[in-house]
JSON list of C-alpha atoms in Angstrom, two decimals:
[
{"chain": "A", "resi": 185, "resn": "UNK", "atom": "CA", "xyz": [-150.99, 78.89, -154.91]},
{"chain": "A", "resi": 186, "resn": "UNK", "atom": "CA", "xyz": [-148.42, 81.18, -156.38]},
{"chain": "A", "resi": 187, "resn": "UNK", "atom": "CA", "xyz": [-148.81, 84.08, -158.07]},
{"chain": "A", "resi": 188, "resn": "UNK", "atom": "CA", "xyz": [-146.04, 84.66, -160.69]},
{"chain": "A", "resi": 189, "resn": "UNK", "atom": "CA", "xyz": [-145.68, 87.08, -163.17]},
{"chain": "A", "resi": 190, "resn": "UNK", "atom": "CA", "xyz": [-144.01, 86.83, -166.58]},
{"chain": "A", "resi": 191, "resn": "UNK", "atom": "CA", "xyz": [-143.09, 90.04, -168.24]},
{"chain": "A", "resi": 192, "resn": "UNK", "atom": "CA", "xyz": [-141.38, 90.27, -171.81]},
{"chain": "A", "resi": 193, "resn": "UNK", "atom": "CA", "xyz": [-138.87, 93.21, -172.14]},
{"chain": "A", "resi": 194, "resn": "UNK", "atom": "CA", "xyz": [-138.97, 95.06, -175.43]},
{"chain": "A", "resi": 195, "resn": "UNK", "atom": "CA", "xyz": [-141.87, 97.06, -176.16]},
{"chain": "A", "resi": 196, "resn": "UNK", "atom": "CA", "xyz": [-143.43, 95.83, -172.87]},
{"chain": "A", "resi": 197, "resn": "UNK", "atom": "CA", "xyz": [-141.18, 96.82, -170.06]},
{"chain": "A", "resi": 198, "resn": "UNK", "atom": "CA", "xyz": [-139.32, 99.03, -172.54]},
{"chain": "A", "resi": 199, "resn": "UNK", "atom": "CA", "xyz": [-140.58, 101.73, -174.61]},
{"chain": "A", "resi": 200, "resn": "UNK", "atom": "CA", "xyz": [-138.54, 100.81, -177.71]},
{"chain": "A", "resi": 201, "resn": "UNK", "atom": "CA", "xyz": [-136.32, 97.28, -178.60]},
{"chain": "A", "resi": 202, "resn": "UNK", "atom": "CA", "xyz": [-133.19, 97.08, -176.69]},
{"chain": "A", "resi": 203, "resn": "UNK", "atom": "CA", "xyz": [-130.82, 94.89, -179.52]},
{"chain": "A", "resi": 204, "resn": "UNK", "atom": "CA", "xyz": [-129.98, 96.92, -182.69]},
{"chain": "A", "resi": 205, "resn": "UNK", "atom": "CA", "xyz": [-129.25, 100.18, -179.46]},
{"chain": "A", "resi": 206, "resn": "UNK", "atom": "CA", "xyz": [-127.28, 97.91, -177.86]},
{"chain": "A", "resi": 207, "resn": "UNK", "atom": "CA", "xyz": [-124.98, 96.95, -181.07]},
{"chain": "A", "resi": 208, "resn": "UNK", "atom": "CA", "xyz": [-124.53, 100.62, -181.94]},
{"chain": "A", "resi": 209, "resn": "UNK", "atom": "CA", "xyz": [-123.82, 101.56, -178.31]},
{"chain": "A", "resi": 210, "resn": "UNK", "atom": "CA", "xyz": [-121.16, 99.06, -178.10]},
{"chain": "A", "resi": 211, "resn": "UNK", "atom": "CA", "xyz": [-119.47, 99.52, -181.21]},
{"chain": "A", "resi": 212, "resn": "UNK", "atom": "CA", "xyz": [-119.44, 103.34, -180.58]},
{"chain": "A", "resi": 213, "resn": "UNK", "atom": "CA", "xyz": [-118.03, 103.20, -177.05]},
{"chain": "A", "resi": 214, "resn": "UNK", "atom": "CA", "xyz": [-115.81, 100.46, -177.69]},
{"chain": "A", "resi": 215, "resn": "UNK", "atom": "CA", "xyz": [-114.23, 100.46, -181.49]},
{"chain": "A", "resi": 216, "resn": "UNK", "atom": "CA", "xyz": [-115.91, 103.43, -183.27]},
{"chain": "A", "resi": 217, "resn": "UNK", "atom": "CA", "xyz": [-114.65, 101.66, -186.61]},
{"chain": "A", "resi": 218, "resn": "UNK", "atom": "CA", "xyz": [-117.23, 99.11, -186.05]},
{"chain": "A", "resi": 219, "resn": "UNK", "atom": "CA", "xyz": [-119.72, 101.88, -186.85]},
{"chain": "A", "resi": 220, "resn": "UNK", "atom": "CA", "xyz": [-118.68, 101.68, -190.44]},
{"chain": "A", "resi": 221, "resn": "UNK", "atom": "CA", "xyz": [-120.32, 98.33, -190.40]},
{"chain": "A", "resi": 222, "resn": "UNK", "atom": "CA", "xyz": [-123.94, 99.79, -189.49]},
{"chain": "A", "resi": 223, "resn": "UNK", "atom": "CA", "xyz": [-125.21, 99.26, -193.10]},
{"chain": "A", "resi": 224, "resn": "UNK", "atom": "CA", "xyz": [-124.44, 95.76, -193.09]},
{"chain": "A", "resi": 225, "resn": "UNK", "atom": "CA", "xyz": [-126.40, 95.01, -190.09]},
{"chain": "A", "resi": 226, "resn": "UNK", "atom": "CA", "xyz": [-129.29, 96.95, -191.75]},
{"chain": "A", "resi": 227, "resn": "UNK", "atom": "CA", "xyz": [-129.10, 94.79, -194.79]},
{"chain": "A", "resi": 228, "resn": "UNK", "atom": "CA", "xyz": [-129.17, 91.61, -192.44]},
{"chain": "A", "resi": 229, "resn": "UNK", "atom": "CA", "xyz": [-132.43, 92.62, -190.89]},
{"chain": "A", "resi": 230, "resn": "UNK", "atom": "CA", "xyz": [-133.55, 93.03, -194.37]},
{"chain": "A", "resi": 231, "resn": "UNK", "atom": "CA", "xyz": [-132.70, 89.73, -195.09]},
{"chain": "A", "resi": 232, "resn": "UNK", "atom": "CA", "xyz": [-134.26, 88.13, -191.87]},
{"chain": "A", "resi": 233, "resn": "UNK", "atom": "CA", "xyz": [-137.50, 90.21, -192.88]},
{"chain": "A", "resi": 234, "resn": "UNK", "atom": "CA", "xyz": [-137.28, 88.50, -196.50]},
{"chain": "A", "resi": 235, "resn": "UNK", "atom": "CA", "xyz": [-137.01, 85.19, -194.68]},
{"chain": "A", "resi": 236, "resn": "UNK", "atom": "CA", "xyz": [-133.66, 83.97, -196.11]},
{"chain": "A", "resi": 237, "resn": "UNK", "atom": "CA", "xyz": [-132.54, 83.03, -192.17]},
{"chain": "A", "resi": 238, "resn": "UNK", "atom": "CA", "xyz": [-133.72, 83.32, -188.59]},
{"chain": "A", "resi": 239, "resn": "UNK", "atom": "CA", "xyz": [-133.48, 85.10, -185.68]},
{"chain": "A", "resi": 240, "resn": "UNK", "atom": "CA", "xyz": [-130.27, 83.00, -184.13]},
{"chain": "A", "resi": 241, "resn": "UNK", "atom": "CA", "xyz": [-128.30, 83.69, -186.99]},
{"chain": "A", "resi": 242, "resn": "UNK", "atom": "CA", "xyz": [-128.91, 87.04, -187.42]},
{"chain": "A", "resi": 243, "resn": "UNK", "atom": "CA", "xyz": [-128.20, 87.79, -183.43]},
{"chain": "A", "resi": 244, "resn": "UNK", "atom": "CA", "xyz": [-125.22, 85.89, -183.86]},
{"chain": "A", "resi": 245, "resn": "UNK", "atom": "CA", "xyz": [-123.94, 88.19, -186.67]},
{"chain": "A", "resi": 246, "resn": "UNK", "atom": "CA", "xyz": [-124.95, 91.27, -185.23]},
{"chain": "A", "resi": 247, "resn": "UNK", "atom": "CA", "xyz": [-122.97, 90.40, -182.36]},
{"chain": "A", "resi": 248, "resn": "UNK", "atom": "CA", "xyz": [-120.14, 89.05, -184.09]},
{"chain": "A", "resi": 249, "resn": "UNK", "atom": "CA", "xyz": [-120.09, 92.36, -186.48]},
{"chain": "A", "resi": 250, "resn": "UNK", "atom": "CA", "xyz": [-120.76, 95.06, -183.97]},
{"chain": "A", "resi": 251, "resn": "UNK", "atom": "CA", "xyz": [-119.33, 93.72, -180.62]},
{"chain": "A", "resi": 252, "resn": "UNK", "atom": "CA", "xyz": [-116.76, 90.95, -181.41]},
{"chain": "A", "resi": 253, "resn": "UNK", "atom": "CA", "xyz": [-116.26, 87.48, -180.38]},
{"chain": "A", "resi": 254, "resn": "UNK", "atom": "CA", "xyz": [-116.56, 87.97, -176.95]},
{"chain": "A", "resi": 255, "resn": "UNK", "atom": "CA", "xyz": [-119.64, 89.79, -175.63]},
{"chain": "A", "resi": 256, "resn": "UNK", "atom": "CA", "xyz": [-119.40, 90.11, -172.21]},
{"chain": "A", "resi": 257, "resn": "UNK", "atom": "CA", "xyz": [-115.89, 90.38, -170.26]},
{"chain": "A", "resi": 258, "resn": "UNK", "atom": "CA", "xyz": [-114.76, 92.11, -167.95]},
{"chain": "A", "resi": 259, "resn": "UNK", "atom": "CA", "xyz": [-113.08, 94.64, -170.31]},
{"chain": "A", "resi": 260, "resn": "UNK", "atom": "CA", "xyz": [-116.56, 95.03, -171.80]},
{"chain": "A", "resi": 261, "resn": "UNK", "atom": "CA", "xyz": [-118.40, 95.59, -168.42]},
{"chain": "A", "resi": 262, "resn": "UNK", "atom": "CA", "xyz": [-118.27, 99.37, -168.09]},
{"chain": "A", "resi": 263, "resn": "UNK", "atom": "CA", "xyz": [-119.71, 99.75, -171.62]},
{"chain": "A", "resi": 264, "resn": "UNK", "atom": "CA", "xyz": [-122.56, 97.53, -170.86]},
{"chain": "A", "resi": 265, "resn": "UNK", "atom": "CA", "xyz": [-123.40, 98.70, -167.24]},
{"chain": "A", "resi": 266, "resn": "UNK", "atom": "CA", "xyz": [-123.71, 102.14, -168.94]},
{"chain": "A", "resi": 267, "resn": "UNK", "atom": "CA", "xyz": [-125.81, 101.09, -171.98]},
{"chain": "A", "resi": 268, "resn": "UNK", "atom": "CA", "xyz": [-128.02, 99.56, -169.12]},
{"chain": "A", "resi": 269, "resn": "UNK", "atom": "CA", "xyz": [-128.12, 102.63, -167.11]},
{"chain": "A", "resi": 270, "resn": "UNK", "atom": "CA", "xyz": [-129.02, 104.42, -170.18]},
{"chain": "A", "resi": 271, "resn": "UNK", "atom": "CA", "xyz": [-131.95, 102.22, -170.96]},
{"chain": "A", "resi": 272, "resn": "UNK", "atom": "CA", "xyz": [-133.26, 102.38, -167.26]},
{"chain": "A", "resi": 273, "resn": "UNK", "atom": "CA", "xyz": [-133.25, 106.12, -167.20]},
{"chain": "A", "resi": 274, "resn": "UNK", "atom": "CA", "xyz": [-134.61, 106.69, -170.65]},
{"chain": "A", "resi": 275, "resn": "UNK", "atom": "CA", "xyz": [-136.54, 103.98, -171.85]},
{"chain": "A", "resi": 276, "resn": "UNK", "atom": "CA", "xyz": [-138.48, 102.29, -169.32]},
{"chain": "A", "resi": 277, "resn": "UNK", "atom": "CA", "xyz": [-142.40, 102.55, -169.59]},
{"chain": "A", "resi": 278, "resn": "UNK", "atom": "CA", "xyz": [-143.52, 104.21, -166.53]},
{"chain": "A", "resi": 279, "resn": "UNK", "atom": "CA", "xyz": [-146.73, 102.27, -166.43]},
{"chain": "A", "resi": 280, "resn": "UNK", "atom": "CA", "xyz": [-144.51, 99.10, -166.78]},
{"chain": "A", "resi": 281, "resn": "UNK", "atom": "CA", "xyz": [-142.48, 100.73, -163.47]},
{"chain": "A", "resi": 282, "resn": "UNK", "atom": "CA", "xyz": [-145.49, 100.86, -161.61]},
{"chain": "A", "resi": 283, "resn": "UNK", "atom": "CA", "xyz": [-147.09, 97.51, -162.08]},
{"chain": "A", "resi": 284, "resn": "UNK", "atom": "CA", "xyz": [-143.90, 96.00, -161.41]},
{"chain": "A", "resi": 285, "resn": "UNK", "atom": "CA", "xyz": [-143.79, 97.88, -157.89]},
{"chain": "A", "resi": 286, "resn": "UNK", "atom": "CA", "xyz": [-147.61, 96.72, -157.50]},
{"chain": "A", "resi": 287, "resn": "UNK", "atom": "CA", "xyz": [-146.73, 93.17, -158.14]},
{"chain": "A", "resi": 288, "resn": "UNK", "atom": "CA", "xyz": [-144.11, 92.98, -156.05]},
{"chain": "A", "resi": 289, "resn": "UNK", "atom": "CA", "xyz": [-145.81, 94.68, -153.15]},
{"chain": "A", "resi": 290, "resn": "UNK", "atom": "CA", "xyz": [-148.53, 91.87, -153.33]},
{"chain": "A", "resi": 291, "resn": "UNK", "atom": "CA", "xyz": [-146.14, 89.36, -152.83]},
{"chain": "A", "resi": 292, "resn": "UNK", "atom": "CA", "xyz": [-146.10, 88.22, -156.77]},
{"chain": "A", "resi": 293, "resn": "UNK", "atom": "CA", "xyz": [-143.14, 86.62, -158.16]},
{"chain": "A", "resi": 294, "resn": "UNK", "atom": "CA", "xyz": [-141.66, 88.27, -160.88]},
{"chain": "A", "resi": 295, "resn": "UNK", "atom": "CA", "xyz": [-140.02, 86.50, -163.66]},
{"chain": "A", "resi": 296, "resn": "UNK", "atom": "CA", "xyz": [-138.48, 88.57, -167.02]},
{"chain": "A", "resi": 297, "resn": "UNK", "atom": "CA", "xyz": [-138.82, 86.48, -170.03]},
{"chain": "A", "resi": 298, "resn": "UNK", "atom": "CA", "xyz": [-137.95, 87.87, -172.89]},
{"chain": "A", "resi": 299, "resn": "UNK", "atom": "CA", "xyz": [-135.70, 86.94, -176.00]},
{"chain": "A", "resi": 300, "resn": "UNK", "atom": "CA", "xyz": [-132.98, 89.69, -175.52]},
{"chain": "A", "resi": 301, "resn": "UNK", "atom": "CA", "xyz": [-129.76, 88.31, -174.55]},
{"chain": "A", "resi": 302, "resn": "UNK", "atom": "CA", "xyz": [-128.61, 87.36, -171.40]},
{"chain": "A", "resi": 303, "resn": "UNK", "atom": "CA", "xyz": [-125.56, 90.00, -171.76]},
{"chain": "A", "resi": 304, "resn": "UNK", "atom": "CA", "xyz": [-127.67, 92.81, -170.60]},
{"chain": "A", "resi": 305, "resn": "UNK", "atom": "CA", "xyz": [-131.03, 91.69, -169.83]},
{"chain": "A", "resi": 306, "resn": "UNK", "atom": "CA", "xyz": [-130.15, 89.66, -166.37]},
{"chain": "A", "resi": 307, "resn": "UNK", "atom": "CA", "xyz": [-128.76, 93.32, -165.35]},
{"chain": "A", "resi": 308, "resn": "UNK", "atom": "CA", "xyz": [-131.83, 95.31, -166.62]},
{"chain": "A", "resi": 309, "resn": "UNK", "atom": "CA", "xyz": [-134.17, 92.28, -164.41]},
{"chain": "A", "resi": 310, "resn": "UNK", "atom": "CA", "xyz": [-132.11, 93.06, -161.22]},
{"chain": "A", "resi": 311, "resn": "UNK", "atom": "CA", "xyz": [-132.08, 96.82, -161.55]},
{"chain": "A", "resi": 312, "resn": "UNK", "atom": "CA", "xyz": [-135.97, 96.59, -161.96]},
{"chain": "A", "resi": 313, "resn": "UNK", "atom": "CA", "xyz": [-136.25, 94.30, -158.95]},
{"chain": "A", "resi": 314, "resn": "UNK", "atom": "CA", "xyz": [-137.27, 90.81, -160.71]},
{"chain": "A", "resi": 315, "resn": "UNK", "atom": "CA", "xyz": [-136.59, 87.57, -158.97]},
{"chain": "A", "resi": 316, "resn": "UNK", "atom": "CA", "xyz": [-135.53, 85.90, -162.35]},
{"chain": "A", "resi": 317, "resn": "UNK", "atom": "CA", "xyz": [-134.46, 86.38, -165.58]},
{"chain": "A", "resi": 318, "resn": "UNK", "atom": "CA", "xyz": [-135.14, 83.66, -168.46]},
{"chain": "A", "resi": 319, "resn": "UNK", "atom": "CA", "xyz": [-133.19, 85.17, -171.38]},
{"chain": "A", "resi": 320, "resn": "UNK", "atom": "CA", "xyz": [-131.34, 84.14, -174.35]},
{"chain": "A", "resi": 321, "resn": "UNK", "atom": "CA", "xyz": [-128.30, 82.38, -173.21]},
{"chain": "A", "resi": 322, "resn": "UNK", "atom": "CA", "xyz": [-125.02, 82.68, -174.93]},
{"chain": "A", "resi": 323, "resn": "UNK", "atom": "CA", "xyz": [-122.20, 80.14, -174.95]},
{"chain": "A", "resi": 324, "resn": "UNK", "atom": "CA", "xyz": [-119.37, 80.68, -172.55]},
{"chain": "A", "resi": 325, "resn": "UNK", "atom": "CA", "xyz": [-115.34, 80.30, -172.94]},
{"chain": "A", "resi": 326, "resn": "UNK", "atom": "CA", "xyz": [-113.30, 78.61, -170.39]},
{"chain": "A", "resi": 327, "resn": "UNK", "atom": "CA", "xyz": [-112.70, 82.06, -168.28]},
{"chain": "A", "resi": 328, "resn": "UNK", "atom": "CA", "xyz": [-116.77, 82.35, -168.24]},
{"chain": "A", "resi": 329, "resn": "UNK", "atom": "CA", "xyz": [-116.67, 85.18, -170.75]},
{"chain": "A", "resi": 330, "resn": "UNK", "atom": "CA", "xyz": [-119.87, 85.71, -172.72]},
{"chain": "A", "resi": 331, "resn": "UNK", "atom": "CA", "xyz": [-119.44, 84.79, -176.92]},
{"chain": "A", "resi": 332, "resn": "UNK", "atom": "CA", "xyz": [-121.44, 86.07, -179.76]},
{"chain": "A", "resi": 333, "resn": "UNK", "atom": "CA", "xyz": [-122.70, 82.25, -180.14]},
{"chain": "A", "resi": 334, "resn": "UNK", "atom": "CA", "xyz": [-126.33, 81.42, -178.75]},
{"chain": "A", "resi": 335, "resn": "UNK", "atom": "CA", "xyz": [-126.52, 78.88, -176.44]},
{"chain": "A", "resi": 336, "resn": "UNK", "atom": "CA", "xyz": [-129.42, 76.55, -177.59]},
{"chain": "A", "resi": 337, "resn": "UNK", "atom": "CA", "xyz": [-132.11, 78.58, -179.02]},
{"chain": "A", "resi": 338, "resn": "UNK", "atom": "CA", "xyz": [-133.34, 82.41, -179.40]},
{"chain": "A", "resi": 339, "resn": "UNK", "atom": "CA", "xyz": [-135.58, 82.69, -176.39]},
{"chain": "A", "resi": 340, "resn": "UNK", "atom": "CA", "xyz": [-138.59, 83.38, -178.66]},
{"chain": "A", "resi": 341, "resn": "UNK", "atom": "CA", "xyz": [-142.02, 82.03, -179.39]},
{"chain": "A", "resi": 342, "resn": "UNK", "atom": "CA", "xyz": [-142.60, 78.43, -177.66]},
{"chain": "A", "resi": 343, "resn": "UNK", "atom": "CA", "xyz": [-139.13, 78.14, -176.61]},
{"chain": "A", "resi": 344, "resn": "UNK", "atom": "CA", "xyz": [-140.21, 80.80, -173.97]},
{"chain": "A", "resi": 345, "resn": "UNK", "atom": "CA", "xyz": [-142.85, 78.39, -172.44]},
{"chain": "A", "resi": 346, "resn": "UNK", "atom": "CA", "xyz": [-140.34, 75.45, -172.69]},
{"chain": "A", "resi": 347, "resn": "UNK", "atom": "CA", "xyz": [-137.95, 77.79, -170.39]},
{"chain": "A", "resi": 348, "resn": "UNK", "atom": "CA", "xyz": [-140.39, 78.82, -167.87]},
{"chain": "A", "resi": 349, "resn": "UNK", "atom": "CA", "xyz": [-141.78, 75.35, -167.61]},
{"chain": "A", "resi": 350, "resn": "UNK", "atom": "CA", "xyz": [-137.69, 74.48, -166.54]},
{"chain": "A", "resi": 351, "resn": "UNK", "atom": "CA", "xyz": [-137.33, 77.38, -164.20]},
{"chain": "A", "resi": 352, "resn": "UNK", "atom": "CA", "xyz": [-140.73, 76.19, -162.68]},
{"chain": "A", "resi": 353, "resn": "UNK", "atom": "CA", "xyz": [-139.28, 72.66, -162.06]},
{"chain": "A", "resi": 354, "resn": "UNK", "atom": "CA", "xyz": [-135.99, 74.18, -160.98]},
{"chain": "A", "resi": 355, "resn": "UNK", "atom": "CA", "xyz": [-138.49, 75.97, -158.11]},
{"chain": "A", "resi": 356, "resn": "UNK", "atom": "CA", "xyz": [-139.96, 72.88, -157.26]},
{"chain": "A", "resi": 357, "resn": "UNK", "atom": "CA", "xyz": [-143.54, 74.31, -158.61]},
{"chain": "A", "resi": 358, "resn": "UNK", "atom": "CA", "xyz": [-145.89, 72.24, -160.25]},
{"chain": "A", "resi": 359, "resn": "UNK", "atom": "CA", "xyz": [-147.77, 74.19, -163.22]},
{"chain": "A", "resi": 360, "resn": "UNK", "atom": "CA", "xyz": [-151.16, 73.25, -161.35]},
{"chain": "A", "resi": 361, "resn": "UNK", "atom": "CA", "xyz": [-149.80, 75.05, -158.03]},
{"chain": "A", "resi": 362, "resn": "UNK", "atom": "CA", "xyz": [-149.31, 78.33, -159.80]},
{"chain": "A", "resi": 363, "resn": "UNK", "atom": "CA", "xyz": [-151.57, 81.17, -161.35]},
{"chain": "A", "resi": 364, "resn": "UNK", "atom": "CA", "xyz": [-149.08, 82.98, -164.08]},
{"chain": "A", "resi": 365, "resn": "UNK", "atom": "CA", "xyz": [-150.12, 86.06, -165.93]},
{"chain": "A", "resi": 366, "resn": "UNK", "atom": "CA", "xyz": [-147.93, 87.08, -169.09]},
{"chain": "A", "resi": 367, "resn": "UNK", "atom": "CA", "xyz": [-147.34, 90.54, -170.03]},
{"chain": "A", "resi": 368, "resn": "UNK", "atom": "CA", "xyz": [-145.93, 91.20, -173.49]},
{"chain": "A", "resi": 369, "resn": "UNK", "atom": "CA", "xyz": [-146.62, 93.55, -176.65]},
{"chain": "A", "resi": 370, "resn": "UNK", "atom": "CA", "xyz": [-147.25, 91.24, -179.61]},
{"chain": "A", "resi": 371, "resn": "UNK", "atom": "CA", "xyz": [-149.44, 88.47, -180.59]},
{"chain": "A", "resi": 372, "resn": "UNK", "atom": "CA", "xyz": [-146.12, 86.53, -181.51]},
{"chain": "A", "resi": 373, "resn": "UNK", "atom": "CA", "xyz": [-146.09, 85.82, -177.91]},
{"chain": "A", "resi": 374, "resn": "UNK", "atom": "CA", "xyz": [-149.14, 83.21, -178.18]},
{"chain": "A", "resi": 375, "resn": "UNK", "atom": "CA", "xyz": [-147.54, 80.28, -176.72]},
{"chain": "A", "resi": 376, "resn": "UNK", "atom": "CA", "xyz": [-146.72, 81.95, -173.56]},
{"chain": "A", "resi": 377, "resn": "UNK", "atom": "CA", "xyz": [-149.87, 84.14, -173.55]},
{"chain": "A", "resi": 378, "resn": "UNK", "atom": "CA", "xyz": [-152.18, 80.96, -173.63]},
{"chain": "A", "resi": 379, "resn": "UNK", "atom": "CA", "xyz": [-149.76, 78.89, -171.53]},
{"chain": "A", "resi": 380, "resn": "UNK", "atom": "CA", "xyz": [-150.24, 81.91, -168.65]},
{"chain": "A", "resi": 381, "resn": "UNK", "atom": "CA", "xyz": [-153.85, 81.67, -166.54]},
{"chain": "A", "resi": 382, "resn": "UNK", "atom": "CA", "xyz": [-154.15, 85.45, -167.97]},
{"chain": "A", "resi": 383, "resn": "UNK", "atom": "CA", "xyz": [-152.15, 86.64, -171.01]},
{"chain": "A", "resi": 384, "resn": "UNK", "atom": "CA", "xyz": [-152.45, 90.57, -171.30]},
{"chain": "A", "resi": 385, "resn": "UNK", "atom": "CA", "xyz": [-151.15, 92.28, -174.61]},
{"chain": "A", "resi": 386, "resn": "UNK", "atom": "CA", "xyz": [-149.29, 95.64, -173.53]},
{"chain": "A", "resi": 387, "resn": "UNK", "atom": "CA", "xyz": [-149.64, 98.52, -175.89]},
{"chain": "A", "resi": 388, "resn": "UNK", "atom": "CA", "xyz": [-152.51, 101.28, -176.45]},
{"chain": "A", "resi": 389, "resn": "UNK", "atom": "CA", "xyz": [-152.46, 99.32, -180.73]},
{"chain": "A", "resi": 390, "resn": "UNK", "atom": "CA", "xyz": [-152.05, 96.10, -179.85]},
{"chain": "A", "resi": 391, "resn": "UNK", "atom": "CA", "xyz": [-154.60, 93.85, -181.51]},
{"chain": "A", "resi": 392, "resn": "UNK", "atom": "CA", "xyz": [-156.31, 91.81, -178.49]},
{"chain": "A", "resi": 393, "resn": "UNK", "atom": "CA", "xyz": [-157.78, 88.47, -179.42]},
{"chain": "A", "resi": 394, "resn": "UNK", "atom": "CA", "xyz": [-158.44, 84.95, -178.02]},
{"chain": "A", "resi": 395, "resn": "UNK", "atom": "CA", "xyz": [-159.60, 86.73, -174.76]},
{"chain": "A", "resi": 396, "resn": "UNK", "atom": "CA", "xyz": [-156.64, 88.42, -173.81]},
{"chain": "A", "resi": 397, "resn": "UNK", "atom": "CA", "xyz": [-156.51, 91.43, -171.73]},
{"chain": "A", "resi": 398, "resn": "UNK", "atom": "CA", "xyz": [-154.81, 94.79, -172.86]},
{"chain": "A", "resi": 399, "resn": "UNK", "atom": "CA", "xyz": [-153.20, 97.67, -170.67]},
{"chain": "A", "resi": 400, "resn": "UNK", "atom": "CA", "xyz": [-151.28, 101.01, -171.89]},
{"chain": "A", "resi": 401, "resn": "UNK", "atom": "CA", "xyz": [-148.27, 101.61, -169.90]},
{"chain": "A", "resi": 402, "resn": "UNK", "atom": "CA", "xyz": [-147.21, 104.64, -171.57]},
{"chain": "A", "resi": 403, "resn": "UNK", "atom": "CA", "xyz": [-148.17, 106.54, -168.49]},
{"chain": "A", "resi": 404, "resn": "UNK", "atom": "CA", "xyz": [-147.69, 105.82, -164.84]},
{"chain": "A", "resi": 405, "resn": "UNK", "atom": "CA", "xyz": [-150.64, 104.48, -164.16]},
{"chain": "A", "resi": 406, "resn": "UNK", "atom": "CA", "xyz": [-151.66, 100.96, -165.89]},
{"chain": "A", "resi": 407, "resn": "UNK", "atom": "CA", "xyz": [-153.91, 102.55, -168.54]},
{"chain": "A", "resi": 408, "resn": "UNK", "atom": "CA", "xyz": [-156.81, 101.31, -169.82]},
{"chain": "A", "resi": 409, "resn": "UNK", "atom": "CA", "xyz": [-157.83, 97.42, -169.66]},
{"chain": "A", "resi": 410, "resn": "UNK", "atom": "CA", "xyz": [-160.12, 95.57, -172.15]},
{"chain": "A", "resi": 411, "resn": "UNK", "atom": "CA", "xyz": [-160.96, 92.05, -172.73]}
]
């Protein structure tokens, strides 16, 4: 029986979300004039909240607006690396670090499953010791540079389950031969929480339901658990 832990990123492994900070960081460290467009990004987020459009077009718009047509290439890599280093230094929940280390020591296979873009999620996963990263994918140009356009769908909700199933198949694993534990901060991830054998909501004030467990990773210890 393969033991596999599926970790969400934003507000699960990290204390705070990463996407808007990434956009602002890239604008500020690249072409600061792009910061003048931040109010447009705020308006775009309000439009998403009003359900005028979905997460995929929102993210593509933000990346094109504040980063550019290409969002990862040789020229941008140092800025991306600086963002990743900042997240690792300031934005990782101490309890998440402890749990990741404990799982790894126990032989659990670690997979980061996130709607965050592969632009920086892959580097974060590698630095934190994950075996694999299943993030939102981006289209590539002929030189292999990542573009603002998303390849397929935003890795959110039920799409996470489909991507995990594809990863398991690629590993030659049948679902019945695995014990999956999923960690995420919000009930909007119900599909992956229910797909796993054990679903765990991360956060002191997470609304527990459907038999999921709860942990608080804001301290180095795993925190209180409840069913």
